[in-house]
Coordinates of C-alpha atoms and ligand atoms in Angstrom, one line a residue:
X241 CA -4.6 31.1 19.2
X242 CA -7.0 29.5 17.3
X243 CA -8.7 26.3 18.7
X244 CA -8.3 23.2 17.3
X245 CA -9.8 19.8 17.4
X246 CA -7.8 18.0 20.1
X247 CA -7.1 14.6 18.4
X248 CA -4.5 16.7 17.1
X249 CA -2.6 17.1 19.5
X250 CA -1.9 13.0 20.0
X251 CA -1.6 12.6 16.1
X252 CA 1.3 12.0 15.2
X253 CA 2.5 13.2 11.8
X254 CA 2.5 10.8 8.9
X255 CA 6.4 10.2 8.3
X256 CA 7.4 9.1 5.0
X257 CA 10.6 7.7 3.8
X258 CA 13.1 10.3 2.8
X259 CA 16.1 10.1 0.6
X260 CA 19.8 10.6 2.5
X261 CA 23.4 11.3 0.7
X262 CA 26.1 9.4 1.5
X263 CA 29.3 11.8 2.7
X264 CA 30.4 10.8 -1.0
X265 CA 27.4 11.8 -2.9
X266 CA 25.5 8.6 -3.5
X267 CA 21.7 8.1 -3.0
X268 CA 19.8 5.1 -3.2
X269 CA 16.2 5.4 -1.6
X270 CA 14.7 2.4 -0.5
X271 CA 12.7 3.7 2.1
X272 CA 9.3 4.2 -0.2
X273 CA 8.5 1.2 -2.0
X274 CA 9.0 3.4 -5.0
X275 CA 9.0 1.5 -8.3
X276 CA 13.3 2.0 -9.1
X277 CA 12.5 2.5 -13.2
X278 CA 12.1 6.1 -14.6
X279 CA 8.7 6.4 -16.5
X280 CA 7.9 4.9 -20.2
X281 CA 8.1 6.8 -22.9
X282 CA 4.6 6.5 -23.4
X283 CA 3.6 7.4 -20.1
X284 CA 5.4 10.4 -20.3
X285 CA 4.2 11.6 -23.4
X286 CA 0.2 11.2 -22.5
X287 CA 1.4 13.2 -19.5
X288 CA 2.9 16.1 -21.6
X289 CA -0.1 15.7 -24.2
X290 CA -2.5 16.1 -21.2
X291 CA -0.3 19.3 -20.2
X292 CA -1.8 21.5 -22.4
X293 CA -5.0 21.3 -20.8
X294 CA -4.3 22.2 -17.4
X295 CA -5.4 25.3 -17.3
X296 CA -8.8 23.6 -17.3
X297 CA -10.3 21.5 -13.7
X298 CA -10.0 17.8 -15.0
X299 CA -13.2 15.1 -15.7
X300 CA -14.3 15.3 -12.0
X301 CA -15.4 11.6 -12.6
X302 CA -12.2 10.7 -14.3
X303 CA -14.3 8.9 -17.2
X304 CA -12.1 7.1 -19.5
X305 CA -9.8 6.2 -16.3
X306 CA -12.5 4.5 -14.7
X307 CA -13.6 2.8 -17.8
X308 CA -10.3 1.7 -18.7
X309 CA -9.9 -0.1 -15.0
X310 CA -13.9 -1.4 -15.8
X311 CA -12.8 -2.8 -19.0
X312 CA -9.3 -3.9 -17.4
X313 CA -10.8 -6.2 -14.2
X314 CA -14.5 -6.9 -16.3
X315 CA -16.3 -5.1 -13.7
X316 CA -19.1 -2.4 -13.8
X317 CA -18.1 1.3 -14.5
X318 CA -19.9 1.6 -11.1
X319 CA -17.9 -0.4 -9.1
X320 CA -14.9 1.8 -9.3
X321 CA -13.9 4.9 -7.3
X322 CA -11.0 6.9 -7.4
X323 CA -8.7 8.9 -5.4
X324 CA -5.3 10.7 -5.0
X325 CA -3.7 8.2 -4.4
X326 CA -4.8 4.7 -2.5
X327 CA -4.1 6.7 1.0
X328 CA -6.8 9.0 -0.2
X329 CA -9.2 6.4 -1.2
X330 CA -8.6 4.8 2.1
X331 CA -9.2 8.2 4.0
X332 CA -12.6 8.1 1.8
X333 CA -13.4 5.0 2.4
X334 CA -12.7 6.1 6.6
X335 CA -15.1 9.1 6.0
X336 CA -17.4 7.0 4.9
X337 CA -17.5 4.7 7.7
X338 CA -16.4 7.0 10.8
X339 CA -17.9 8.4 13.2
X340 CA -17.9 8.6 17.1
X341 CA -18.7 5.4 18.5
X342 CA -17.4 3.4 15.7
X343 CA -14.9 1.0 15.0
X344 CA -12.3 -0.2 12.6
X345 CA -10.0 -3.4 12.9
X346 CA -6.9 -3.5 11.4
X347 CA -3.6 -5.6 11.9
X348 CA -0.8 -4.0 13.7
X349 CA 1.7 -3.1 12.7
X350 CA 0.8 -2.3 9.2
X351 CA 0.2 0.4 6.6
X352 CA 1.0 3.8 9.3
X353 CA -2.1 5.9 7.6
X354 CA -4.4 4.0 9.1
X355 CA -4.3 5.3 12.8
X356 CA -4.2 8.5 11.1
X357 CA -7.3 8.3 9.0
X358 CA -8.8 6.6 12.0
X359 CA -7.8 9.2 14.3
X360 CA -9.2 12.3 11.2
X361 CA -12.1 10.5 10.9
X362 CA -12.9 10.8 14.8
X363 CA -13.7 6.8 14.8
X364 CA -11.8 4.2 17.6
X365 CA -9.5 2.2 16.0
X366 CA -8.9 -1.6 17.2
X367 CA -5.5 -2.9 16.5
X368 CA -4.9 -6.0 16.7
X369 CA -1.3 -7.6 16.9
X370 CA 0.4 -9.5 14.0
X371 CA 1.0 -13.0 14.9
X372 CA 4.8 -13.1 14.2
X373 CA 4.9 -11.3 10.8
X374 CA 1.3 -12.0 9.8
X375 CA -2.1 -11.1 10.1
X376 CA -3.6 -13.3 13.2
X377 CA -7.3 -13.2 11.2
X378 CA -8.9 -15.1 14.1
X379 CA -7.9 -12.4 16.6
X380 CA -9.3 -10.2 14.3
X381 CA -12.7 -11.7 13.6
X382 CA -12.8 -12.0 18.0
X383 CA -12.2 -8.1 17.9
X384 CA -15.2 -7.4 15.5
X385 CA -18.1 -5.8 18.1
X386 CA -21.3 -4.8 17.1
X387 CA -19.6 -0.8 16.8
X388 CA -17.2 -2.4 13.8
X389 CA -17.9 -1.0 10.6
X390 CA -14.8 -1.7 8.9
X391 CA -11.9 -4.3 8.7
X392 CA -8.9 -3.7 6.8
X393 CA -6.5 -6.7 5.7
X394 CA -3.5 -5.2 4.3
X395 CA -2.3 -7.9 1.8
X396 CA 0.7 -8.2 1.2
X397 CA 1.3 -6.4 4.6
X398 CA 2.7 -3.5 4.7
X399 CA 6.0 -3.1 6.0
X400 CA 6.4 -6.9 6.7
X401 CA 5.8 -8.4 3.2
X402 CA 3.7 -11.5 4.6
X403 CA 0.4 -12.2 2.9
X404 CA -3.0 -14.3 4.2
X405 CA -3.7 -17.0 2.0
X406 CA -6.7 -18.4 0.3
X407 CA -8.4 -20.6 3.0
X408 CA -7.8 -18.4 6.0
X409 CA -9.2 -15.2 4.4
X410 CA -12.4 -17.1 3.5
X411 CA -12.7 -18.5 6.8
X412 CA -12.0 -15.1 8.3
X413 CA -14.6 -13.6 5.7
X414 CA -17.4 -15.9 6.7
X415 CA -17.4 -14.5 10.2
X416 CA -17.5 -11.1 9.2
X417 CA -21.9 -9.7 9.4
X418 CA -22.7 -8.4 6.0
X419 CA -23.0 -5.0 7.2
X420 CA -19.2 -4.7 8.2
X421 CA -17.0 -3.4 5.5
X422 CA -14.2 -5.5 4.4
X423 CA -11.2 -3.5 3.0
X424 CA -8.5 -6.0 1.4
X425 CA -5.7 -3.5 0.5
X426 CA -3.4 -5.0 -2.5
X427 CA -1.2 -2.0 -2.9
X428 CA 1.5 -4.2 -3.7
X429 CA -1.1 -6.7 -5.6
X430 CA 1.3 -7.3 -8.8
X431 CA 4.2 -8.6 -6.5
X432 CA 2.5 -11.5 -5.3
X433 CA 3.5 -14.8 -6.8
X434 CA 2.5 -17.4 -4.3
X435 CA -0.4 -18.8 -5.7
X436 CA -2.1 -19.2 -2.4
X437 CA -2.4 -15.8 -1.8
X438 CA -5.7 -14.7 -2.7
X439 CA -6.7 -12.4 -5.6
X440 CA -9.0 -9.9 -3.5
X441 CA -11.4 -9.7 -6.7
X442 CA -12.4 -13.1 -6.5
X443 CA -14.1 -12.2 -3.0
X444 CA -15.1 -8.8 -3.8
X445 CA -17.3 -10.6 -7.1
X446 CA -19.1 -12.8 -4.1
X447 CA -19.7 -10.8 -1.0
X448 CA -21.2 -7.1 -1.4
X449 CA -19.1 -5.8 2.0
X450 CA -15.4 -6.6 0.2
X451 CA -13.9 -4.4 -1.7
X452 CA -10.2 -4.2 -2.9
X453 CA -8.3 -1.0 -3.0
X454 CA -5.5 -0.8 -5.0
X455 CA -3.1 1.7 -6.6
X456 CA -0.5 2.9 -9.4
X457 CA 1.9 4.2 -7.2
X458 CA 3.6 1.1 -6.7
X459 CA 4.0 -1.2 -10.0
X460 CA 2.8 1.2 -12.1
X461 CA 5.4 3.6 -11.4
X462 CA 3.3 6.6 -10.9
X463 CA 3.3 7.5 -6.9
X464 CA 4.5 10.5 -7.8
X465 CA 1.1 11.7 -9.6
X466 CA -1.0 10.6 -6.9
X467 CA -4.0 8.0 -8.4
X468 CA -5.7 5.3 -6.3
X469 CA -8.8 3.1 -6.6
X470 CA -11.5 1.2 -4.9
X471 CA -13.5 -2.0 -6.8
X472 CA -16.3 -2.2 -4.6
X473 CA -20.0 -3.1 -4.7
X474 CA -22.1 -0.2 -6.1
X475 CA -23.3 1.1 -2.8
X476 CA -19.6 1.0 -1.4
X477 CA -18.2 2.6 -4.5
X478 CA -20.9 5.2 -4.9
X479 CA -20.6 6.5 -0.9
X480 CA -16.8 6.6 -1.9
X481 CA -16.7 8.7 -4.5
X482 CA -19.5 11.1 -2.9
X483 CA -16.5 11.3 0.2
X484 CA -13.8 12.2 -2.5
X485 CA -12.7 16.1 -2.6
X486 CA -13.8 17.0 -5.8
X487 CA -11.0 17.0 -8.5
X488 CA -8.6 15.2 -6.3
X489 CA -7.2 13.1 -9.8
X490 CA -5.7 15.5 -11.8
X491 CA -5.8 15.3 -15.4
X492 CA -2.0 14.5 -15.3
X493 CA -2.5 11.7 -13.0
X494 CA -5.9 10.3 -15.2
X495 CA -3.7 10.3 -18.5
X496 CA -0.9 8.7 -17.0
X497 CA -2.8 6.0 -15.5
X498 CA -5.2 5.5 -18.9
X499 CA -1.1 5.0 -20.8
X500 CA 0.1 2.9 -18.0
X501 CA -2.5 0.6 -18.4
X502 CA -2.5 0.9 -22.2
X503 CA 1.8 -0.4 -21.4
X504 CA 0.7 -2.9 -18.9
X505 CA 2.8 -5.6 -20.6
X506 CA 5.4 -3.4 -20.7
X507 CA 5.3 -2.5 -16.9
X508 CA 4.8 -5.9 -15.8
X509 CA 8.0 -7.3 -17.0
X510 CA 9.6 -4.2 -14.9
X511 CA 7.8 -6.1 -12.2
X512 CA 8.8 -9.2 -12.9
X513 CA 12.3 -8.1 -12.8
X514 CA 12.0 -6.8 -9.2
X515 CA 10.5 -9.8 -8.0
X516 CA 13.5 -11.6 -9.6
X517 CA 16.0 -9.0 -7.0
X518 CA 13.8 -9.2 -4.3
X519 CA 14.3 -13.0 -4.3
X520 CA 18.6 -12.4 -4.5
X521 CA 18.0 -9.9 -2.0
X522 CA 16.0 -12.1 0.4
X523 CA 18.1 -15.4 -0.2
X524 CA 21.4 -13.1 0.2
X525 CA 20.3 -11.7 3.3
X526 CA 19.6 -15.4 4.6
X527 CA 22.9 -16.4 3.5
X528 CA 24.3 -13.6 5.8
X529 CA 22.4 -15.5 8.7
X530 CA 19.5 -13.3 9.1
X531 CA 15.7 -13.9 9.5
X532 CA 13.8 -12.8 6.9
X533 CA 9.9 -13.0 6.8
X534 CA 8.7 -14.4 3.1
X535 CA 8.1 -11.6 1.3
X536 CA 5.1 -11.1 -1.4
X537 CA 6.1 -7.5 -1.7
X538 CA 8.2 -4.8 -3.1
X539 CA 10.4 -4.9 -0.4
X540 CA 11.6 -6.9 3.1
X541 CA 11.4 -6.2 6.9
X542 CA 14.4 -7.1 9.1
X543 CA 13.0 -6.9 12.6
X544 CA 16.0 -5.7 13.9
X545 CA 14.4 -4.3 17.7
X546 CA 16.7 -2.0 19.7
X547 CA 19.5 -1.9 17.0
X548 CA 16.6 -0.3 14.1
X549 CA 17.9 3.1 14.5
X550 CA 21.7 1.7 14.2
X551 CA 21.1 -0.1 11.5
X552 CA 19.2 2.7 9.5
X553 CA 22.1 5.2 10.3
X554 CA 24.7 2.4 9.2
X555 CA 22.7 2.4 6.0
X556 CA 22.1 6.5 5.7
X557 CA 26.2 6.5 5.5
X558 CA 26.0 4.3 2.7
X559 CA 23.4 6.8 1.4
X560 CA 21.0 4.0 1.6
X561 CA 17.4 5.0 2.9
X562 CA 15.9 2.6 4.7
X563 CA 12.4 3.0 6.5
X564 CA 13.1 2.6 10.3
X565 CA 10.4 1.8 12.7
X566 CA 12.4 2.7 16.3
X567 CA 12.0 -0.9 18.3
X568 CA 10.9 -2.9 15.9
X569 CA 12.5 -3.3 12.3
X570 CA 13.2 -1.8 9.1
X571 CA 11.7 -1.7 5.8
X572 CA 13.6 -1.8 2.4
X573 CA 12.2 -1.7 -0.9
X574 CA 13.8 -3.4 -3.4
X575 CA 15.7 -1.4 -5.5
X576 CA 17.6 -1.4 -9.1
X577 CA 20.8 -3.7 -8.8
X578 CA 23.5 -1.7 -7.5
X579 CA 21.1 -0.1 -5.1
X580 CA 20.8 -3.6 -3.6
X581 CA 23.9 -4.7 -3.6
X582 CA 25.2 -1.7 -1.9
X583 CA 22.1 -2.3 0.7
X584 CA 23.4 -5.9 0.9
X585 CA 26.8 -5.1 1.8
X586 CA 25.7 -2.7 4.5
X587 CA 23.6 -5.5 6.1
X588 CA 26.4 -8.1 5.6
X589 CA 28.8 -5.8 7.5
X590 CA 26.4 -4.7 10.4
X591 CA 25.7 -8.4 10.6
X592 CA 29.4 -9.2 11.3
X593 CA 30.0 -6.1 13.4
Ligands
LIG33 N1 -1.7 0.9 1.1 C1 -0.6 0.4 1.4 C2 -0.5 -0.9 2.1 C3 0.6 1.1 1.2 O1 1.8 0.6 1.6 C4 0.6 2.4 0.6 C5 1.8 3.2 0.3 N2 2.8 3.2 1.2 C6 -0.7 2.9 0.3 C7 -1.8 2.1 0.5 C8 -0.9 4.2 -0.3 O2 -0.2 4.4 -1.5 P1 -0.7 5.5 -2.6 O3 -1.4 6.6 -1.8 O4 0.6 6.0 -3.1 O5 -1.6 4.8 -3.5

């Protein structure tokens, strides 16, 4: 047998949301945070233009991809690293930072990779509880210690929706040394609407230890092709991209992302739209008297305790796929319009049950 490194065997496995099938055929998967629109037209055909050149390995710097986000945000070409995907950036970004003795501070519960990458990267991680819904960011700057080289602030929080807000994050970031790494996740970054939630550029343009990691997965419909990306200081982005496997963007993925942001208009009315259900889906849920945690996300979390496995089965009949977490809640992504109105009469009638 061979011998393996014994994190391992305490790891558990990254679980990510599957689709389920009703008994009657239907299928509507919330459980991903998936954008529910089929690709553009556009998008697709960069993708099949790019085809024909897979037979070579793609621009291991992914050059006119990282100039386009340069041009896009009006930073430096430097300033921007890439990955498969935003998990792989962040497992980068770990890689860069980890190593035994070490620490990283992250809310929890939030995004599940972290522990993971954490845990891969053989560094401690510090969790620190959510206050309610939210980030508690004073508990958090209390955990940094003199081992902390990176703090993570998922925002919008991921699976709970809730999001910090201008005045706290700046405090927070004033009591973070200069030589801890600040990591302010906006996966879900185009959702936000409340203009007190912070734009994570704004503090990654005045303090060289933030960077803002984002991704196309989410409202740029593209999670299936796997493209992520840190903007970042120089030193920050250059130690991430020396961490990244090399070719991890395929030349699929790069094209895809250059049309995407070529149909940005385009996909930000898609947005727009889902921010429009997630309100009816949030203010219906109310109406059927449950708590819902303000949401600045694709999606909403029902902490629903002991009855989240109930609840996700009483959805999976309903071919609805929610994501569970066993004890605490569920998350559901915000889907096309019959997908939530079949999700909100499942919730109606388990509320009444
Ligand atoms: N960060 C957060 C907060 C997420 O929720 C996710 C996806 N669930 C990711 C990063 C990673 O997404 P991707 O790898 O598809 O970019």
């Amino acid at each position: 047998m061979p011998r393996f490194r014994a994190i391992l065997d305490t790891m558990p496995a990254y679980k990510a949301g599957k689709a389920v099938v009703s008994p009657d055929g239907r299928s509507y998967k919330l459980s991903s945070n998936e954008s529910p629109y089929e690709p553009l037209p556009s998008v697709v055909e960069a993708v099949a233009k790019a085809a024909t050149e897979i037979h070579r390995y793609p621009d291991p710097a992914a050059t006119g991809l990282t100039n386009a986000l340069a041009e896009r945000y009006g930073v430096p070409p430097e300033h921007v690293a890439l990955g498969g995907g935003s998990v792989a950036v962040a497992q980068q970004l770990f890689e860069t930072v980890g190593e035994p003795g070490a620490e990283v501070v992250y809310a929890w519960r939030s995004f599940e990779a972290y522990p993971l990458l954490a845990d891969l990267a053989g560094t401690t991680s510090v969790r620190v509880p959510l206050a309610g819904e939210s980030h508690d960011l004073d508990a958090m700057a209390e955990a940094i210690t003199p081992r902390t080289r990176m703090v993570l602030v998922c925002n919008p929080n991921n699976p709970t929706g809730t999001a910090v807000h201008s005045a706290e994050l700046e405090a927070f970031l004033d009591r973070v040394p200069e030589d801890v790494l600040v990591i302010l996740d906006e996966a879900y970054r185009e959702y936000v609407r409340d203009a007190d939630v912070p734009d994570g550029l704004t503090h990654y343009r005045s303090r060289p230890n933030v960077a803002v990691l984002r991704t196309f997965s989410k409202a740029y419909g593209l999670a299936g092709l796997r493209v992520g990306y840190l903007i970042a200081d120089e030193p920050v982005a250059s130690a991430v991209r020396k961490t990244m496997v090399p070719f991890a963007v395929s030349h699929l993925a790069q094209a895809a992302a250059v049309a995407s942001l070529a149909a940005e208009d385009e996909l930000l009315e898609r947005v727009e739209a889902v921010v429009k259900e997630r309100t009816r889906v949030r203010e219906s849920l109310i109406g059927q008297g449950w708590e819902v945690p303000v949401t600045e996300a694709n999606f909403v979390w029902l902490r629903l305790g002991e009855r989240t496995t109930a609840f996700a089965e009483a959805c999976a009949a309903e071919g609805v796929a929610v994501r569970p977490f066993a004890g605490e809640g569920a998350r559901i992504s915000i889907g096309s319009p019959d997908a939530n109105d079949t999700f909100l009469a499942v919730a109606e009638a388990f509320r009444k049950a």
